Amino acid sequence: MRKQFIQRYLANNLVIAYASVLLFCIGALIVSISWGSVRLPFLTVVHIILQEVFSVPVNQTLDPMFINIVMEIRFPRALLAMLVGASLALAGAAFQGFLKNPLADPYTLGVSSGAAVGAVAVLFFSFSLPLIGRFTLPLVSVLAGFATLFLVILFARLVQRSMATETIILAGIIFSSFLGAFISLMIALTGEELRHIISWLMGSVAMRGWSYIWLMLPFFLTGFLLLFFCRKELNALAFGEETARQLGVNIAVRRVIILLGATTLTGGAVAVSGTIGFVGLVIPHLTRLLWGPDHRHLLPLSMFVGAGFLALTDLVARTIIAPTELPIGVITAIVGAPVFAAILLRQRRLQA
């Protein structure tokens, strides 16, 4: 009887969790589309999306100007922000589960900075890989991120053969700082040619259209599927590699798949929006505190929370000092840095 009660409670709790995050996502999307220099009624936004996206007839005459604002400017921008937020939150949840440390995320591990170097190189040299075309930017970004992660792990192994998670994270921060300085040096030496990339590097989805969504979508779906199929293995790895082996997990293969999935998500996000820190750190950690560490649910819940969070963050970035826009990375850093400090203090107190 008690076991049935616990199972029923957990099932109801998960239903509430998924319903909450879905409502949060939908609400964040509608609010981010409605607010701006031209304020649009919520109901009008819903009607435009139903009519233009889902071809559902509505009993309202819609202003063509409003349709253009929603479909050509705000809707693709909000969708792109949500894709980026979902990608970074998923990657952060995977890295944290893989390393068993709440301080791990694409930013602190140096993956974001490595992906940014790859993206800047493509933009600076204006090259395109044969047969790939416009997908050169995200692909090179993903490869650069993966190469950076490999170097971080290699360096951590040289420092400490046991490769404690703290050592890996510190190595990631070292590489992140070095690569960030390298990008700044490139911009300083090239004069005006790369000045416009500065705002992009700080994180922005401004002036992006539907083409950027289609550019990022294959990488998002690939990374999501790779991590989704490893969700049970992430749970097993949380108890240690020896326990995971006893449960039949192929550690070597799953480790590569998890890292590849998280890096693909990070590289795709960085390629279209620049470097946005702390989303992959804060969102999975808060989601874990609210609904537990089970990666079967932690991954999708973090994805939805991250999507809604970055849509609202982009709204704040473009409206708080309108008509001037702030980079999203500035807002996420203001929110994320204190949370990062709080997580670090909490972890140290638990270890004491």
Coordinates of C-alpha atoms in Angstrom, one line a residue:
M1 CA 0.0 0.0 0.0
R2 CA 2.8 2.4 0.9
K3 CA 4.7 1.5 -2.2
Q4 CA 1.6 2.2 -4.4
F5 CA 1.2 5.6 -2.6
I6 CA 4.8 6.5 -3.3
Q7 CA 4.5 5.5 -7.0
R8 CA 1.2 7.4 -7.4
Y9 CA 2.8 10.5 -5.7
L10 CA 5.9 10.4 -8.0
A11 CA 3.7 10.0 -11.1
N12 CA 1.5 12.9 -10.1
N13 CA 4.6 15.0 -9.3
L14 CA 6.0 14.3 -12.7
V15 CA 2.7 15.2 -14.4
I16 CA 2.7 18.5 -12.5
A17 CA 6.4 19.0 -13.4
Y18 CA 5.8 18.5 -17.2
A19 CA 2.6 20.6 -17.2
S20 CA 4.4 23.4 -15.3
V21 CA 7.4 23.6 -17.7
L22 CA 5.2 23.3 -20.8
L23 CA 3.0 26.2 -19.5
F24 CA 6.1 28.1 -18.6
C25 CA 7.5 27.6 -22.2
I26 CA 4.3 28.6 -23.9
G27 CA 3.8 31.6 -21.6
A28 CA 7.5 32.8 -22.2
L29 CA 7.0 32.5 -25.9
I30 CA 3.8 34.5 -26.0
V31 CA 5.1 37.2 -23.7
S32 CA 8.4 37.6 -25.6
I33 CA 6.5 38.0 -28.8
S34 CA 3.9 40.4 -27.4
W35 CA 6.3 42.8 -25.6
G36 CA 8.5 45.2 -27.5
S37 CA 8.6 48.7 -29.1
V38 CA 5.1 47.8 -30.5
R39 CA 3.0 46.2 -27.8
L40 CA 0.8 43.4 -29.2
P41 CA -2.2 41.9 -27.3
F42 CA -1.6 38.3 -26.1
L43 CA -4.8 37.1 -27.8
T44 CA -3.7 38.7 -31.1
V45 CA -0.3 36.9 -30.9
V46 CA -2.1 33.6 -30.3
H47 CA -4.4 34.1 -33.2
I48 CA -1.6 35.0 -35.6
I49 CA 0.4 31.9 -34.6
L50 CA -2.7 29.7 -35.0
Q51 CA -3.5 31.1 -38.4
E52 CA 0.0 31.5 -39.9
V53 CA 1.7 28.5 -38.4
F54 CA -1.0 25.9 -37.9
S55 CA -3.5 27.2 -40.6
V56 CA -6.3 27.4 -38.0
P57 CA -9.0 29.9 -39.0
V58 CA -9.7 32.6 -36.4
N59 CA -12.7 34.9 -36.0
Q60 CA -10.6 38.1 -36.0
T61 CA -9.4 40.4 -38.7
L62 CA -5.6 40.5 -38.2
D63 CA -3.6 43.6 -39.1
P64 CA -1.0 42.7 -41.8
M65 CA 1.6 44.9 -39.9
F66 CA 1.1 42.8 -36.8
I67 CA 1.4 39.6 -38.8
N68 CA 4.7 40.8 -40.3
I69 CA 6.1 41.8 -36.9
V70 CA 5.2 38.4 -35.4
M71 CA 6.2 36.1 -38.2
E72 CA 9.2 37.9 -39.6
I73 CA 10.8 39.4 -36.5
R74 CA 9.7 38.3 -33.1
F75 CA 8.5 34.7 -33.5
P76 CA 11.7 33.5 -35.2
R77 CA 13.8 35.4 -32.7
A78 CA 11.9 33.9 -29.7
L79 CA 12.1 30.4 -31.2
L80 CA 15.8 30.7 -31.8
A81 CA 16.3 31.9 -28.2
M82 CA 14.3 28.9 -27.0
L83 CA 16.4 26.5 -29.1
V84 CA 19.6 28.0 -27.8
G85 CA 18.4 27.9 -24.2
A86 CA 17.2 24.3 -24.6
S87 CA 20.5 23.2 -26.1
L88 CA 22.7 24.8 -23.4
A89 CA 20.5 23.4 -20.6
L90 CA 20.5 19.9 -22.1
A91 CA 24.3 20.0 -22.5
G92 CA 24.8 21.3 -19.0
A93 CA 22.6 18.6 -17.5
A94 CA 24.6 15.9 -19.5
F95 CA 28.0 17.3 -18.4
Q96 CA 26.9 17.6 -14.8
G97 CA 25.6 14.0 -14.8
F98 CA 28.6 12.7 -16.6
L99 CA 31.1 14.3 -14.2
K100 CA 28.9 14.0 -11.2
N101 CA 29.4 17.7 -10.4
P102 CA 26.9 20.5 -10.4
L103 CA 29.6 23.0 -11.4
A104 CA 30.1 21.5 -14.8
D105 CA 28.6 23.1 -17.9
P106 CA 29.7 24.0 -21.5
Y107 CA 31.0 27.4 -20.3
T108 CA 33.2 26.2 -17.4
L109 CA 34.5 23.2 -19.3
G110 CA 35.7 25.5 -22.2
V111 CA 33.5 23.9 -24.8
S112 CA 31.6 27.1 -25.5
S113 CA 34.9 29.1 -25.9
G114 CA 36.3 26.4 -28.2
A115 CA 33.1 26.4 -30.3
A116 CA 33.3 30.2 -30.5
V117 CA 36.9 30.1 -31.8
G118 CA 35.7 27.8 -34.6
A119 CA 32.8 30.0 -35.4
V120 CA 35.0 33.2 -35.5
A121 CA 37.5 31.4 -37.7
V122 CA 34.8 30.6 -40.2
L123 CA 33.5 34.2 -40.1
F124 CA 36.9 35.7 -40.4
F125 CA 38.3 33.6 -43.2
S126 CA 34.8 33.3 -44.9
F127 CA 35.4 29.7 -46.0
S128 CA 32.9 27.1 -46.8
L129 CA 33.4 23.3 -46.8
P130 CA 32.5 21.4 -50.0
L131 CA 29.1 19.8 -50.0
I132 CA 28.2 21.4 -46.7
G133 CA 27.7 25.0 -47.7
R134 CA 26.0 27.1 -45.0
F135 CA 26.3 24.3 -42.5
T136 CA 30.0 24.9 -42.3
L137 CA 29.6 27.4 -39.5
P138 CA 27.8 25.1 -37.0
L139 CA 29.8 22.0 -38.1
V140 CA 33.2 23.7 -37.5
S141 CA 31.9 25.1 -34.3
V142 CA 30.9 21.6 -33.1
L143 CA 34.3 20.2 -34.1
A144 CA 36.2 23.0 -32.4
G145 CA 34.2 22.5 -29.2
F146 CA 34.9 18.7 -29.3
A147 CA 38.6 19.3 -29.9
T148 CA 38.7 21.7 -26.9
L149 CA 37.0 19.2 -24.6
F150 CA 39.5 16.6 -25.7
L151 CA 42.4 18.9 -24.8
V152 CA 40.8 19.8 -21.5
I153 CA 40.5 16.1 -20.5
L154 CA 44.0 15.4 -21.8
F155 CA 45.4 18.3 -19.7
A156 CA 43.4 17.2 -16.6
R157 CA 44.9 13.7 -17.0
L158 CA 48.4 15.1 -17.1
V159 CA 47.8 17.2 -14.0
Q160 CA 46.1 14.4 -12.1
R161 CA 46.0 10.8 -13.4
S162 CA 42.7 10.0 -11.5
M163 CA 41.1 13.0 -13.3
A164 CA 39.0 14.3 -10.4
T165 CA 36.0 16.4 -11.6
E166 CA 37.4 19.5 -9.9
T167 CA 40.6 19.1 -11.9
I168 CA 38.6 18.8 -15.1
I169 CA 36.6 21.9 -14.3
L170 CA 39.6 23.9 -13.4
A171 CA 41.3 22.8 -16.7
G172 CA 38.2 23.9 -18.5
I173 CA 38.2 27.3 -16.9
I174 CA 41.9 27.7 -17.9
F175 CA 41.2 26.8 -21.5
S176 CA 38.1 29.0 -21.6
S177 CA 40.1 32.0 -20.4
F178 CA 42.9 31.3 -22.8
L179 CA 40.6 30.9 -25.8
G180 CA 38.6 34.0 -24.8
A181 CA 41.8 36.0 -24.7
F182 CA 42.8 34.6 -28.1
I183 CA 39.5 35.7 -29.7
S184 CA 39.9 39.2 -28.2
L185 CA 43.5 39.3 -29.6
M186 CA 42.2 38.4 -33.1
I187 CA 39.5 41.1 -32.9
A188 CA 42.1 43.7 -31.7
L189 CA 44.5 42.9 -34.5
T190 CA 42.1 42.9 -37.3
G191 CA 40.6 46.3 -36.7
E192 CA 37.1 47.0 -37.9
E193 CA 36.7 43.8 -39.8
L194 CA 35.6 41.8 -36.7
R195 CA 34.2 44.6 -34.6
H196 CA 30.7 43.4 -35.3
I197 CA 31.5 40.0 -33.9
I198 CA 32.1 41.4 -30.4
S199 CA 28.3 41.8 -29.7
W200 CA 27.8 38.3 -31.2
L201 CA 30.4 36.8 -28.9
M202 CA 28.6 38.2 -25.9
G203 CA 25.5 36.3 -26.9
S204 CA 22.7 37.6 -29.1
V205 CA 19.8 36.3 -31.2
A206 CA 19.1 39.8 -32.7
M207 CA 18.7 40.1 -36.5
R208 CA 18.4 36.4 -36.9
G209 CA 15.7 35.0 -39.1
W210 CA 14.1 31.6 -39.9
S211 CA 17.3 30.6 -41.8
Y212 CA 19.2 30.4 -38.5
I213 CA 16.6 28.2 -37.0
W214 CA 16.8 25.7 -39.9
L215 CA 20.6 26.0 -39.6
M216 CA 20.6 25.0 -35.9
L217 CA 17.7 22.5 -35.9
P218 CA 19.6 19.4 -37.2
F219 CA 22.4 19.9 -34.6
F220 CA 19.8 20.3 -31.8
L221 CA 17.9 17.2 -32.8
T222 CA 21.1 15.2 -33.2
G223 CA 22.4 16.2 -29.8
F224 CA 19.0 15.7 -28.1
L225 CA 18.6 12.2 -29.5
L226 CA 22.2 11.2 -28.6
L227 CA 21.6 12.3 -24.9
F228 CA 18.0 11.0 -24.8
F229 CA 19.2 7.5 -25.7
C230 CA 21.8 7.7 -22.9
R231 CA 19.5 8.9 -20.2
K232 CA 19.5 5.6 -18.3
E233 CA 23.3 5.3 -18.6
L234 CA 23.7 8.7 -17.1
N235 CA 21.7 7.5 -14.1
A236 CA 24.0 4.4 -13.8
L237 CA 27.2 6.6 -14.1
A238 CA 26.0 8.7 -11.2
F239 CA 26.7 5.6 -8.9
G240 CA 30.3 5.3 -10.3
E241 CA 31.8 3.5 -13.3
E242 CA 32.2 0.2 -11.5
T243 CA 28.5 0.1 -10.6
A244 CA 27.7 1.1 -14.2
R245 CA 29.8 -1.8 -15.6
Q246 CA 28.0 -4.2 -13.3
L247 CA 24.7 -3.0 -14.7
G248 CA 25.9 -3.8 -18.2
V249 CA 26.8 -0.3 -19.4
N250 CA 29.5 0.0 -22.0
I251 CA 31.4 2.8 -20.4
A252 CA 33.7 3.7 -23.3
V253 CA 31.0 3.8 -25.9
R254 CA 28.4 5.7 -23.8
R255 CA 31.0 8.2 -22.6
V256 CA 31.8 9.1 -26.2
I257 CA 28.1 9.4 -27.1
I258 CA 27.3 11.6 -24.2
L259 CA 30.2 13.9 -24.8
L260 CA 29.4 14.0 -28.5
G261 CA 25.8 14.8 -27.9
A262 CA 26.5 17.6 -25.4
T263 CA 29.2 19.1 -27.6
T264 CA 26.9 19.0 -30.7
L265 CA 24.3 20.9 -28.8
T266 CA 26.8 23.5 -27.5
G267 CA 28.5 24.0 -30.9
G268 CA 25.2 24.5 -32.7
A269 CA 24.0 27.0 -30.1
V270 CA 27.3 29.0 -30.1
A271 CA 27.3 29.1 -33.9
V272 CA 24.0 31.0 -34.1
S273 CA 24.0 33.0 -30.9
G274 CA 27.6 33.4 -29.7
T275 CA 28.8 32.5 -26.2
I276 CA 26.1 32.6 -23.5
G277 CA 27.3 31.6 -20.1
F278 CA 25.7 30.1 -17.0
V279 CA 22.5 28.7 -18.7
G280 CA 24.0 25.2 -18.8
L281 CA 25.1 25.6 -15.1
V282 CA 22.0 27.2 -13.5
I283 CA 19.1 25.6 -15.2
P284 CA 20.0 21.9 -14.7
H285 CA 20.9 22.6 -11.1
L286 CA 17.6 24.3 -10.3
T287 CA 15.7 21.6 -12.2
R288 CA 17.5 18.9 -10.2
L289 CA 16.6 20.6 -6.9
L290 CA 12.9 20.9 -7.9
W291 CA 12.3 17.5 -9.5
G292 CA 15.2 15.2 -8.6
P293 CA 18.3 13.8 -10.3
D294 CA 16.7 11.1 -12.5
H295 CA 18.1 11.9 -16.0
R296 CA 15.1 10.3 -17.7
H297 CA 13.2 13.4 -16.6
L298 CA 15.9 15.8 -15.8
L299 CA 17.0 16.1 -19.4
P300 CA 13.6 17.0 -20.9
L301 CA 12.6 19.2 -18.0
S302 CA 15.9 21.1 -18.1
M303 CA 15.4 21.5 -21.9
F304 CA 11.9 23.2 -21.5
V305 CA 13.0 25.3 -18.5
G306 CA 16.1 26.5 -20.4
A307 CA 14.1 27.3 -23.5
G308 CA 11.6 29.5 -21.5
F309 CA 14.3 31.1 -19.5
L310 CA 16.4 32.3 -22.5
A311 CA 13.3 33.5 -24.3
L312 CA 12.5 35.7 -21.2
T313 CA 16.2 36.7 -20.9
D314 CA 16.2 37.9 -24.5
L315 CA 13.0 39.9 -23.8
V316 CA 14.7 41.6 -20.9
A317 CA 17.9 42.2 -23.0
R318 CA 16.0 44.0 -25.7
T319 CA 13.5 46.0 -23.6
I320 CA 15.3 47.0 -20.3
I321 CA 17.1 50.0 -21.9
A322 CA 15.2 50.2 -25.2
P323 CA 15.8 51.2 -27.9
T324 CA 19.4 49.9 -27.1
E325 CA 19.7 46.1 -26.8
L326 CA 21.9 44.4 -24.3
P327 CA 23.7 41.1 -25.2
I328 CA 21.9 38.1 -23.7
G329 CA 25.2 37.0 -22.2
V330 CA 25.3 40.1 -20.0
I331 CA 21.9 39.2 -18.4
T332 CA 22.7 35.5 -17.9
A333 CA 26.0 36.4 -16.3
I334 CA 24.3 38.9 -13.9
V335 CA 21.9 36.1 -12.9
G336 CA 24.3 33.2 -13.2
A337 CA 27.4 34.4 -11.4
P338 CA 25.7 34.8 -8.0
V339 CA 24.0 31.4 -8.5
F340 CA 27.4 29.9 -9.4
A341 CA 28.8 31.3 -6.2
A342 CA 25.9 29.9 -4.1
I343 CA 26.3 26.4 -5.7
L344 CA 30.0 26.5 -4.9
L345 CA 29.4 27.5 -1.3
R346 CA 26.7 24.9 -0.8
Q347 CA 28.9 22.2 -2.3
R348 CA 31.8 23.1 0.0
R349 CA 29.6 23.1 3.1
L350 CA 28.2 19.6 2.2
Q351 CA 31.8 18.3 1.8
A352 CA 32.9 19.8 5.1

